[in-house]
XYZ file of C-alpha atoms in Angstrom:
427
model
C 109.857 56.910 25.726
C 113.630 57.225 25.684
C 113.888 56.266 29.378
C 112.239 52.854 29.016
C 114.471 50.069 30.261
C 115.687 47.887 27.407
C 117.770 44.753 26.929
C 119.324 46.150 23.753
C 120.560 49.666 24.383
C 123.670 50.305 22.301
C 123.632 51.598 18.737
C 125.750 48.734 17.421
C 123.549 46.060 18.955
C 120.396 47.757 17.710
C 121.876 48.017 14.208
C 122.705 44.301 14.244
C 119.190 43.294 15.389
C 117.356 45.564 12.969
C 119.564 44.532 10.060
C 118.981 40.839 10.769
C 115.229 41.445 10.906
C 115.434 43.401 7.669
C 117.053 40.375 6.063
C 113.963 38.284 6.851
C 111.793 41.157 5.669
C 113.156 40.842 2.154
C 113.374 37.058 2.279
C 109.627 36.936 2.950
C 108.954 39.516 0.262
C 110.833 37.835 -2.574
C 110.327 34.156 -1.847
C 107.239 34.279 -4.087
C 109.386 35.310 -7.060
C 111.044 31.911 -7.163
C 107.672 30.149 -7.130
C 106.072 31.791 -10.188
C 106.616 28.876 -12.544
C 105.490 26.334 -9.943
C 102.362 28.362 -9.193
C 101.537 28.459 -12.893
C 101.801 24.639 -13.045
C 100.032 24.044 -9.701
C 96.351 23.542 -8.952
C 96.073 27.341 -8.703
C 96.905 27.691 -12.463
C 98.090 31.304 -12.220
C 98.527 33.374 -15.382
C 101.480 35.753 -15.783
C 99.158 38.707 -15.098
C 97.931 37.090 -11.856
C 101.502 36.200 -10.851
C 102.569 39.790 -11.403
C 99.603 41.076 -9.420
C 100.729 39.136 -6.302
C 103.624 41.546 -5.825
C 101.545 44.510 -6.907
C 98.772 43.678 -4.421
C 101.289 43.309 -1.610
C 102.896 46.635 -2.489
C 99.615 48.515 -2.809
C 98.683 47.569 0.766
C 102.276 48.199 1.860
C 102.211 51.717 0.404
C 98.713 52.625 1.636
C 99.326 51.511 5.215
C 102.810 53.062 5.396
C 101.652 56.652 6.164
C 99.585 55.401 9.113
C 102.617 53.753 10.664
C 104.677 56.823 9.756
C 102.424 59.002 11.893
C 102.418 56.435 14.725
C 106.205 56.072 14.511
C 106.674 59.808 15.134
C 104.560 59.737 18.266
C 104.436 56.203 19.758
C 106.800 53.439 20.946
C 108.808 52.444 17.895
C 110.055 49.042 19.168
C 106.497 47.900 19.934
C 105.239 48.996 16.516
C 108.125 47.170 14.853
C 107.400 43.998 16.857
C 103.788 44.118 15.667
C 104.903 44.491 12.079
C 107.369 41.582 12.177
C 104.785 39.251 13.718
C 102.140 40.326 11.183
C 104.200 39.718 8.066
C 105.538 36.390 9.391
C 102.064 34.984 10.054
C 100.809 36.178 6.650
C 103.753 34.579 4.839
C 103.101 31.251 6.501
C 99.390 31.514 5.650
C 100.323 31.915 1.968
C 101.276 28.243 2.052
C 97.649 27.343 2.830
C 96.185 29.144 -0.231
C 93.546 27.169 -2.187
C 93.018 29.585 -5.089
C 94.347 32.855 -6.532
C 92.135 35.046 -4.355
C 93.288 33.451 -1.077
C 96.940 33.663 -2.119
C 96.464 37.303 -3.147
C 94.875 38.122 0.240
C 97.702 36.491 2.169
C 100.408 38.284 0.165
C 98.571 41.594 0.588
C 98.481 41.039 4.366
C 102.285 40.733 4.348
C 102.295 44.382 3.257
C 100.677 45.498 6.533
C 103.502 44.102 8.644
C 106.292 45.224 6.339
C 104.886 48.773 6.207
C 105.402 49.077 9.963
C 108.991 47.943 9.818
C 110.221 49.772 6.739
C 108.790 53.140 7.779
C 109.898 53.031 11.430
C 113.204 51.067 11.333
C 115.349 53.772 9.640
C 113.851 56.460 11.885
C 114.764 54.464 14.991
C 118.306 53.835 13.733
C 118.888 57.498 12.884
C 118.431 58.382 16.573
C 121.171 55.962 17.571
C 123.825 57.567 15.310
C 124.975 61.120 14.344
C 124.254 62.470 10.821
C 127.849 62.023 9.594
C 127.706 58.250 10.183
C 124.314 57.597 8.675
C 125.500 56.743 5.182
C 127.386 53.730 6.528
C 124.683 52.863 9.046
C 122.012 52.840 6.337
C 124.338 50.883 4.073
C 124.644 48.161 6.733
C 120.902 48.193 7.434
C 119.960 48.026 3.762
C 122.543 45.399 2.867
C 119.741 43.112 4.007
C 117.991 43.939 0.718
C 120.401 41.958 -1.486
C 121.112 39.304 1.139
C 117.482 38.797 2.109
C 116.316 38.860 -1.504
C 118.993 36.347 -2.443
C 118.024 34.098 0.461
C 114.441 34.363 -0.777
C 115.590 33.054 -4.174
C 117.831 30.345 -2.714
C 115.566 29.164 0.116
C 112.419 29.472 -1.974
C 113.961 27.671 -4.932
C 115.443 24.876 -2.777
C 112.225 24.252 -0.822
C 110.117 24.407 -3.998
C 112.270 21.844 -5.827
C 112.508 19.408 -2.900
C 109.326 19.947 -0.868
C 106.914 22.030 -2.946
C 105.835 25.670 -3.056
C 103.670 25.491 0.072
C 106.571 24.459 2.271
C 108.641 27.360 0.895
C 106.137 29.815 2.421
C 106.058 27.987 5.760
C 109.849 28.009 6.114
C 110.096 31.703 5.155
C 107.413 32.863 7.596
C 107.752 31.032 10.895
C 111.166 32.327 12.130
C 109.869 35.902 12.133
C 107.721 35.213 15.198
C 110.889 34.786 17.302
C 112.338 37.992 15.867
C 109.205 39.894 16.826
C 109.849 39.104 20.488
C 113.454 40.330 20.101
C 112.163 43.729 18.936
C 110.553 44.344 22.335
C 114.045 44.496 23.865
C 115.135 47.513 21.815
C 115.674 50.925 23.414
C 113.653 53.797 21.931
C 116.133 56.747 22.050
C 114.967 60.376 22.237
C 114.053 61.759 18.815
C 116.733 64.198 17.646
C 119.172 63.279 20.428
C 121.949 62.718 17.900
C 121.210 65.977 16.102
C 122.072 68.317 18.958
C 118.624 68.418 20.511
C 116.128 66.101 22.191
C 112.418 66.256 21.494
C 109.853 64.564 23.656
C 106.586 64.640 21.781
C 106.840 65.606 18.101
C 105.565 69.081 17.223
C 103.460 67.741 14.347
C 102.198 64.601 16.056
C 98.652 65.934 16.320
C 98.644 67.211 12.727
C 99.683 64.334 10.474
C 98.130 65.896 7.359
C 100.048 69.137 7.919
C 103.233 67.153 8.502
C 102.893 65.372 5.135
C 102.015 68.623 3.346
C 105.129 70.206 4.760
C 107.213 67.348 3.390
C 105.706 67.854 -0.049
C 106.998 71.438 -0.007
C 110.573 70.219 0.583
C 111.788 70.178 -3.042
C 115.046 68.226 -2.534
C 113.147 65.574 -0.563
C 110.440 65.298 -3.257
C 113.001 64.914 -6.051
C 114.915 62.341 -4.014
C 111.733 60.289 -3.587
C 110.760 60.696 -7.277
C 114.096 59.296 -8.402
C 113.811 56.533 -5.819
C 110.410 55.583 -7.317
C 111.902 55.065 -10.779
C 114.813 53.152 -9.220
C 112.356 50.938 -7.326
C 110.330 50.372 -10.519
C 113.444 48.938 -12.117
C 114.697 46.818 -9.201
C 111.214 45.562 -8.289
C 110.405 44.462 -11.833
C 113.819 42.840 -12.261
C 113.718 41.048 -8.916
C 110.271 39.635 -9.495
C 110.640 38.472 -13.104
C 114.316 37.503 -13.468
C 113.897 33.846 -12.341
C 111.062 33.334 -14.864
C 113.076 35.253 -17.504
C 116.099 32.988 -17.072
C 113.955 29.835 -17.188
C 111.667 30.823 -20.041
C 113.820 33.056 -22.282
C 117.345 31.834 -21.542
C 116.288 28.212 -20.851
C 118.156 27.949 -17.560
C 116.880 25.194 -15.192
C 114.841 26.494 -12.225
C 117.385 25.527 -9.557
C 120.256 27.144 -11.466
C 118.222 30.261 -12.333
C 117.293 31.079 -8.759
C 120.679 30.149 -7.290
C 122.793 31.996 -9.877
C 120.824 35.231 -9.613
C 120.797 34.919 -5.828
C 124.598 34.699 -5.779
C 124.860 37.765 -8.044
C 122.573 39.751 -5.769
C 124.469 38.762 -2.604
C 127.931 39.627 -3.962
C 127.000 42.846 -5.762
C 124.682 43.893 -2.939
C 127.310 43.533 -0.239
C 130.093 45.181 -2.202
C 127.942 47.926 -3.778
C 125.977 48.792 -0.647
C 129.029 49.047 1.656
C 131.109 50.890 -0.931
C 128.300 53.366 -1.578
C 127.789 54.031 2.128
C 131.482 54.597 2.794
C 131.946 56.761 -0.312
C 128.848 58.815 0.517
C 129.994 59.598 4.070
C 133.496 60.457 2.878
C 132.290 62.839 0.144
C 129.583 64.356 2.356
C 132.372 65.943 4.446
C 132.832 68.379 1.544
C 129.298 68.861 0.134
C 125.852 67.834 1.262
C 125.029 67.082 -2.374
C 127.423 64.120 -2.347
C 124.835 61.461 -1.529
C 122.644 62.375 -4.484
C 125.522 62.947 -6.922
C 126.925 59.484 -6.146
C 123.469 57.914 -6.586
C 122.850 59.696 -9.870
C 126.235 58.892 -11.374
C 126.160 55.212 -10.374
C 122.616 54.719 -11.604
C 123.234 56.327 -15.013
C 126.371 54.219 -15.421
C 124.280 51.070 -14.835
C 121.882 51.734 -17.741
C 123.915 50.281 -20.698
C 124.962 47.225 -18.705
C 121.351 46.471 -17.659
C 120.223 46.793 -21.289
C 122.906 44.422 -22.576
C 122.269 41.891 -19.820
C 118.581 41.645 -20.778
C 118.888 41.804 -24.572
C 122.081 39.898 -25.487
C 121.626 36.120 -25.348
C 125.278 35.149 -24.810
C 125.576 33.724 -21.244
C 128.956 35.379 -20.599
C 127.657 38.790 -21.689
C 124.617 38.364 -19.417
C 126.746 37.434 -16.428
C 129.301 40.210 -16.742
C 126.779 42.928 -17.551
C 124.313 41.875 -14.868
C 127.044 41.870 -12.208
C 128.221 45.364 -13.198
C 124.669 46.722 -13.429
C 123.662 45.356 -10.027
C 126.903 46.572 -8.441
C 126.335 50.112 -9.691
C 122.673 50.088 -8.670
C 123.448 49.006 -5.094
C 125.965 51.845 -4.686
C 122.944 54.118 -4.200
C 121.356 52.216 -1.294
C 123.149 53.820 1.644
C 123.464 57.348 0.235
C 119.841 57.681 -0.870
C 118.413 56.482 2.456
C 120.818 58.735 4.413
C 119.605 61.604 2.238
C 115.957 60.974 3.163
C 116.533 61.113 6.936
C 118.950 64.049 6.707
C 116.621 66.239 4.615
C 113.927 66.436 7.294
C 113.500 67.280 10.971
C 114.101 64.503 13.533
C 110.412 64.521 14.417
C 109.452 63.982 10.755
C 111.647 60.999 9.962
C 109.066 58.224 10.331
C 106.630 60.324 8.360
C 109.269 61.063 5.710
C 110.064 57.369 5.391
C 106.365 56.546 5.264
C 105.620 59.082 2.531
C 108.686 57.809 0.690
C 107.520 54.194 1.020
C 104.062 55.157 -0.222
C 105.453 56.992 -3.233
C 108.261 54.706 -4.352
C 106.019 51.647 -4.235
C 102.894 53.212 -5.652
C 104.895 54.571 -8.583
C 107.637 51.906 -8.557
C 107.336 48.211 -7.830
C 103.550 48.190 -7.545
C 103.097 48.723 -11.302
C 106.356 47.229 -12.604
C 105.718 43.489 -12.021
C 102.172 43.894 -13.330
C 103.221 45.934 -16.398
C 105.994 43.500 -17.269
C 103.525 40.638 -16.834
C 101.000 42.349 -19.092
C 103.595 42.926 -21.812
C 104.662 39.281 -21.423
C 101.081 38.047 -21.784
C 100.432 40.086 -24.937
C 103.934 39.955 -26.440
C 106.823 38.235 -24.659
C 108.775 38.371 -21.436
C 111.838 39.333 -23.481
C 110.043 42.568 -24.438
C 108.596 43.160 -20.960
C 111.916 43.291 -19.140
C 113.140 46.124 -21.388
C 111.201 48.472 -19.074
C 113.903 47.925 -16.466
C 116.847 49.847 -18.035
C 114.492 52.631 -19.122
C 113.396 53.157 -15.530
C 117.028 53.146 -14.346
C 117.751 55.992 -16.800
C 114.809 58.049 -15.500
C 115.994 57.536 -11.904
C 119.486 58.872 -12.526
C 118.232 61.953 -14.362
C 115.813 62.880 -11.549
C 118.553 62.522 -8.897
C 120.687 64.985 -10.844
C 117.889 67.559 -10.447
C 117.587 66.581 -6.784
C 121.263 67.256 -6.166
C 121.052 70.622 -7.910
C 118.052 71.542 -5.717
C 120.162 71.326 -2.553
C 122.402 74.142 -1.326
C 125.968 73.187 -2.184
C 128.191 74.242 0.645
C 127.652 72.397 3.895
C 128.672 68.924 5.007
C 126.106 66.243 5.802
C 126.765 66.547 9.525
C 125.437 70.136 9.412
C 122.312 69.467 7.363
C 119.932 69.789 10.247
C 120.525 73.521 10.555
C 120.134 74.445 6.900
C 116.951 76.392 6.041
C 114.888 74.589 3.421
C 116.200 71.177 4.450
C 113.690 70.506 7.191
C 115.492 72.600 9.805
C 113.391 73.659 12.819
C 111.605 76.922 12.095
């Protein structure tokens, strides 16, 4: 697989291509968040519970299909699987614009989850084989900077198209460009698994035993705690990302165009600064202790809790703006370190499976239930009360990551992780 001729062979070029695709991944995912109020007023007449279930339905499929692509990603051509995923989610996003009732819209959004599951589970695994362990904090920071940028573009593009052309056109514009990106994926080189970790592996040892592979991951305590904290983190970010436009319109009485644009700008700025700063800081500190990635994530997340609470409970616009910027900045500091931790805690031949199990867990326990739970609280009480779940989940995330850091041996640098017993080292 590693010898296949490819148009895109260098690590830097592959990182650029995969990051750009990841941007459209999150644009497609979050464009629906800007359309909630329009969907409620449209001929579909969605309730808040139904609107919240659109993201939950997508994420349930996303999480359930992820382990299948994780197994395939550890044993098959990763560029081809990624190309399939990109084409699948792009077509499903465009089809969302043709929905005629809630059920058809729900089915289209759920189908987006199939395509995104392929990309999110396999993309980080492919990237990790282009770069050595000591560079992966920064590499993952660059790759995952597409989360804030793509999400913000989802708010901005979705809000703009909705205001000027209607909610159906917003889905068409978000989905169609991905078909071109799917073709670009086929030009990527598939490097040997483990080639950057001091060894090359042809076929994965556990490729024929996917169940055993996942059971082995569940016995890796630092990995399990990392994923558990990531689930709480994802609960918070997923609920906030989905409901903040409606919260600003309904609770803070901000016009739709201003609500989507202002939050999009906050996400872009804090996402860029926080993600890059966290990746650089993680790689620097990991020279001295392999616990650095998790300690940085835990400290930054806990520091974000009071600012998130104030942003969502204090009505003063200036207080909201300042506190939301600080909270988002601190939250995004964790992006690079936590994803570098996941790939460094396991064997090279387990990385797609580790990402897949992580995707399954963080979404099943995180942003699958959070939009729906916030919507339910909003239906029976108010959206003001529903969003208070967000800072509580942030607190839980930081506490779990403290235990995750303590579960790792303290002495070795990140670049040496692959040889540490108990951290997924070859037995």
